Short mmCIF file of C-alpha atoms in Angstrom, two decimals:
data_model
loop_
_atom_site.label_atom_id
_atom_site.label_comp_id
_atom_site.label_asym_id
_atom_site.label_seq_id
_atom_site.Cartn_x
_atom_site.Cartn_y
_atom_site.Cartn_z
CA MET A 1 224.19 124.51 87.63
CA ARG A 2 221.73 126.38 85.41
CA LYS A 3 221.33 123.32 83.16
CA VAL A 4 220.62 121.13 86.11
CA GLY A 5 217.94 123.49 87.45
CA LEU A 6 216.24 123.78 84.07
CA ALA A 7 216.13 120.04 83.76
CA ALA A 8 214.54 119.71 87.15
CA VAL A 9 211.86 122.23 86.26
CA MET A 10 211.01 120.35 83.07
CA VAL A 11 210.75 117.03 84.93
CA ALA A 12 208.41 118.57 87.48
CA ALA A 13 206.19 120.01 84.75
CA ALA A 14 206.01 116.66 83.01
CA PHE A 15 204.95 115.04 86.24
CA VAL A 16 202.12 117.54 86.80
CA THR A 17 200.90 117.16 83.21
CA GLY A 18 200.80 113.37 83.54
CA ALA A 19 198.87 113.56 86.71
CA CYS A 20 196.28 115.86 85.13
CA GLY A 21 195.95 113.53 82.18
CA GLN A 22 195.32 110.58 84.45
CA GLY A 23 192.63 112.49 86.30
CA VAL A 24 190.74 113.25 83.10
CA GLU A 25 190.82 109.64 82.03
CA ARG A 26 189.37 108.50 85.35
CA LEU A 27 186.52 110.99 85.13
CA ASP A 28 185.58 109.65 81.70
CA GLY A 29 185.81 106.04 82.89
CA ALA A 30 183.79 104.01 85.32
CA ALA A 31 185.90 104.61 88.43
CA ALA A 32 186.42 108.33 89.01
CA PRO A 33 188.23 109.16 92.25
CA ASP A 34 186.06 110.21 95.18
CA GLY A 35 185.60 113.94 95.46
CA VAL A 36 187.35 114.74 92.16
CA GLY A 37 184.97 116.13 89.57
CA ALA A 38 182.48 113.31 90.17
CA THR A 39 178.79 113.98 90.49
CA SER A 40 176.36 111.42 91.88
CA PRO A 41 173.75 110.54 89.27
CA SER A 42 170.18 111.46 90.17
CA PRO A 43 168.17 108.34 90.88
CA SER A 44 165.65 107.48 88.19
CA VAL A 45 162.20 107.98 89.68
CA THR A 46 159.37 106.19 87.96
CA PRO A 47 155.98 107.61 89.00
CA THR A 48 153.83 105.00 90.64
CA PRO A 49 150.58 104.76 88.70
CA SER A 50 147.41 105.40 90.66
CA PRO A 51 145.58 102.16 91.32
CA SER A 52 142.71 101.59 88.92
CA VAL A 53 139.51 101.28 90.91
CA SER A 54 136.71 99.41 89.18
CA VAL A 55 133.33 100.13 90.73
CA SER A 56 130.60 97.73 89.82
CA VAL A 57 127.16 99.15 90.48
CA SER A 58 124.37 96.65 90.50
CA VAL A 59 121.02 98.27 89.93
CA SER A 60 118.19 95.92 90.62
CA SER A 61 115.04 96.84 88.85
CA ALA A 62 112.10 97.12 91.14
CA SER A 63 109.64 94.32 90.75
CA PRO A 64 106.55 95.57 88.95
CA LYS A 65 103.52 95.88 91.11
CA PRO A 66 100.95 93.26 90.34
CA SER A 67 98.20 94.70 88.28
CA ARG A 68 94.84 94.80 89.84
CA THR A 69 92.53 92.35 88.26
CA SER A 70 88.80 92.38 88.64
CA ALA A 71 87.24 89.55 90.63
CA ALA A 72 86.03 86.57 88.67
CA PRO A 73 82.37 86.94 87.70
CA LEU A 74 79.89 85.08 89.86
CA VAL A 75 78.39 81.92 88.42
CA LEU A 76 74.95 80.63 89.39
CA GLY A 77 74.90 76.89 90.01
CA PRO A 78 74.78 74.05 90.29
CA ARG A 79 74.96 74.37 94.10
CA GLY A 80 74.93 78.08 94.75
CA LEU A 81 76.37 81.48 93.95
CA GLY A 82 79.83 82.47 95.13
CA LYS A 83 80.07 81.64 98.84
CA LEU A 84 76.33 81.09 99.09
CA ARG A 85 75.26 77.46 99.01
CA LEU A 86 71.83 75.93 98.81
CA GLY A 87 70.77 74.54 102.19
CA MET A 88 72.57 77.17 104.30
CA THR A 89 70.89 78.53 107.40
CA VAL A 90 70.18 82.24 107.65
CA GLU A 91 73.20 82.68 109.95
CA GLU A 92 75.50 80.83 107.56
CA ALA A 93 74.28 82.87 104.62
CA ARG A 94 74.77 86.13 106.53
CA ALA A 95 78.33 85.06 107.40
CA THR A 96 79.25 85.09 103.70
CA GLY A 97 78.81 88.85 103.66
CA MET A 98 76.75 88.63 100.45
CA ILE A 99 73.24 89.29 101.75
CA THR A 100 71.50 91.93 103.80
CA GLY A 101 68.03 92.88 105.03
CA TYR A 102 66.71 89.46 106.01
CA HIS A 103 62.97 89.46 106.73
CA VAL A 104 59.98 87.13 106.66
CA GLU A 105 58.25 87.68 103.36
CA ASP A 106 55.71 84.87 102.99
CA TYR A 107 53.74 84.47 106.20
CA LEU A 108 51.76 81.54 104.79
CA HIS A 109 54.87 79.38 104.47
CA ASN A 110 57.05 81.49 106.80
CA CYS A 111 59.55 82.03 104.00
CA GLY A 112 62.45 84.33 104.69
CA ALA A 113 63.99 86.67 102.12
CA ALA A 114 67.11 88.81 101.82
CA ASP A 115 68.75 91.08 99.24
CA PHE A 116 72.20 90.93 97.73
CA LYS A 117 74.52 93.64 99.03
CA ALA A 118 75.91 94.09 95.53
CA GLY A 119 72.61 93.66 93.72
CA ASN A 120 71.36 97.26 93.90
CA GLY A 121 67.89 95.97 94.69
CA LYS A 122 68.01 93.23 92.03
CA GLY A 123 68.03 89.49 92.61
CA GLY A 124 67.93 88.05 96.12
CA VAL A 125 67.47 84.85 98.11
CA HIS A 126 64.70 82.92 99.87
CA PHE A 127 64.81 80.52 102.80
CA THR A 128 62.30 77.69 103.10
CA PRO A 129 61.63 76.76 106.72
CA ASN A 130 61.04 73.01 106.24
CA GLU A 131 64.73 72.23 106.82
CA LEU A 132 65.66 73.19 103.27
CA GLY A 133 67.30 76.39 104.43
CA LEU A 134 68.55 78.57 101.58
CA SER A 135 66.27 77.35 98.80
CA ASN A 136 66.17 80.06 96.12
CA ILE A 137 68.90 82.22 94.61
CA TYR A 138 68.01 84.75 91.91
CA ALA A 139 70.60 86.30 89.64
CA TYR A 140 71.26 89.98 89.00
CA GLY A 141 73.42 91.95 86.61
CA GLY A 142 75.80 89.85 84.49
CA ILE A 143 75.62 86.68 86.61
CA SER A 144 75.29 83.60 84.39
CA THR A 145 74.97 79.85 84.67
CA PRO A 146 77.94 77.61 83.78
CA GLU A 147 76.24 77.06 80.43
CA GLY A 148 76.28 80.81 79.70
CA ILE A 149 72.64 81.71 80.29
CA ARG A 150 72.07 85.09 81.94
CA LEU A 151 69.57 87.91 82.05
CA GLY A 152 69.00 89.00 78.47
CA SER A 153 69.81 85.63 76.88
CA THR A 154 67.44 84.59 74.08
CA TYR A 155 64.90 81.82 74.25
CA THR A 156 66.86 80.05 71.49
CA ALA A 157 70.01 80.16 73.64
CA VAL A 158 68.11 78.73 76.61
CA LYS A 159 66.79 75.80 74.60
CA LYS A 160 70.28 75.13 73.22
CA ALA A 161 71.84 75.16 76.71
CA TYR A 162 68.96 73.22 78.29
CA PRO A 163 67.07 71.07 75.78
CA ASP A 164 64.78 69.88 78.58
CA PHE A 165 63.61 73.42 79.38
CA VAL A 166 59.80 73.63 79.47
CA PHE A 167 57.33 76.29 80.49
CA SER A 168 55.49 75.51 83.67
CA ILE A 169 51.96 76.09 82.29
CA ASP A 170 52.18 75.28 78.59
CA ASP A 171 55.15 73.47 77.10
CA ARG A 172 54.19 74.89 73.69
CA ALA A 173 54.51 78.47 74.86
CA THR A 174 57.40 80.71 73.94
CA GLU A 175 57.35 82.92 76.99
CA GLY A 176 56.46 82.78 80.67
CA ASN A 177 57.98 80.89 83.60
CA GLY A 178 59.79 77.62 82.98
CA ILE A 179 62.28 75.22 84.52
CA ALA A 180 65.33 73.28 83.39
CA ASP A 181 67.32 70.53 85.08
CA THR A 182 70.55 71.69 86.70
CA PRO A 183 73.56 69.76 85.35
CA GLY A 184 75.53 68.50 88.35
CA ASN A 185 72.75 68.70 90.92
CA SER A 186 69.69 66.51 90.62
CA LYS A 187 68.11 68.12 93.69
CA ALA A 188 67.78 71.55 92.08
CA HIS A 189 66.58 73.16 88.88
CA TYR A 190 66.89 76.47 87.12
CA SER A 191 63.88 78.75 87.15
CA ILE A 192 63.83 80.88 84.00
CA THR A 193 61.34 83.55 82.98
CA ILE A 194 61.21 84.60 79.33
CA ASP A 195 59.40 87.69 78.04
CA ASP A 196 59.56 88.96 74.47
CA GLY A 197 61.99 86.20 73.59
CA LYS A 198 64.57 87.04 76.30
CA VAL A 199 65.38 85.96 79.85
CA THR A 200 64.02 88.44 82.39
CA ALA A 201 64.46 86.34 85.55
CA LEU A 202 66.94 83.57 86.37
CA GLY A 203 67.08 81.52 89.55
CA LEU A 204 68.49 78.38 91.13
CA GLU A 205 65.90 76.54 93.25
CA VAL A 206 65.88 73.48 95.46
CA LYS A 207 63.22 70.99 94.40
CA GLY A 208 60.40 71.10 96.96
CA GLN A 209 60.96 74.72 97.95
CA LEU A 210 57.83 76.60 99.04
CA CYS A 211 58.79 80.21 98.45
CA GLN A 212 58.36 80.62 94.70
CA GLU A 213 55.66 79.37 92.35
#
């Protein structure tokens, strides 16, 4: 009886040992039994990268302000000065905004006269009453003819620009009042006064005007 009991104890121990061995093998393998020494693996969490935001900033350069340019210089002839035109009535000439102070200057011929607003007392215009209207325009400052003659130009320059220029009294003189044909207008001429070899008065006149000798 004692041998049989010892044998039974040894068989039971062998059974327990085998079961423990099988449990270890299953833990090391791919299929461990539920609830026996198995731990659920933590899920692998990959951080989601922040979206890359590309900001495009368009900076438009302000358009440069146009530079102020001085007005084109006035040119005398062949038909007038700026907005003034030979033959205008007094009202038309006033409407240009270029003249002021109209008055009757020559009572013998009833000639009218006016000053330039920008002339500072220099230059001016005349009106001949015999339907010629604005008949005389006299330059001031740096006003020049299309051929480049202005106050201060030399007698030599005048003769070069206008070969037909002659003095009214003596064509052999070198100073005094003279006239030259106006290129582009056969009904007018330039009136030019030369003193000491230089131009001291310059005008555009309608042929037949009565307001200037």
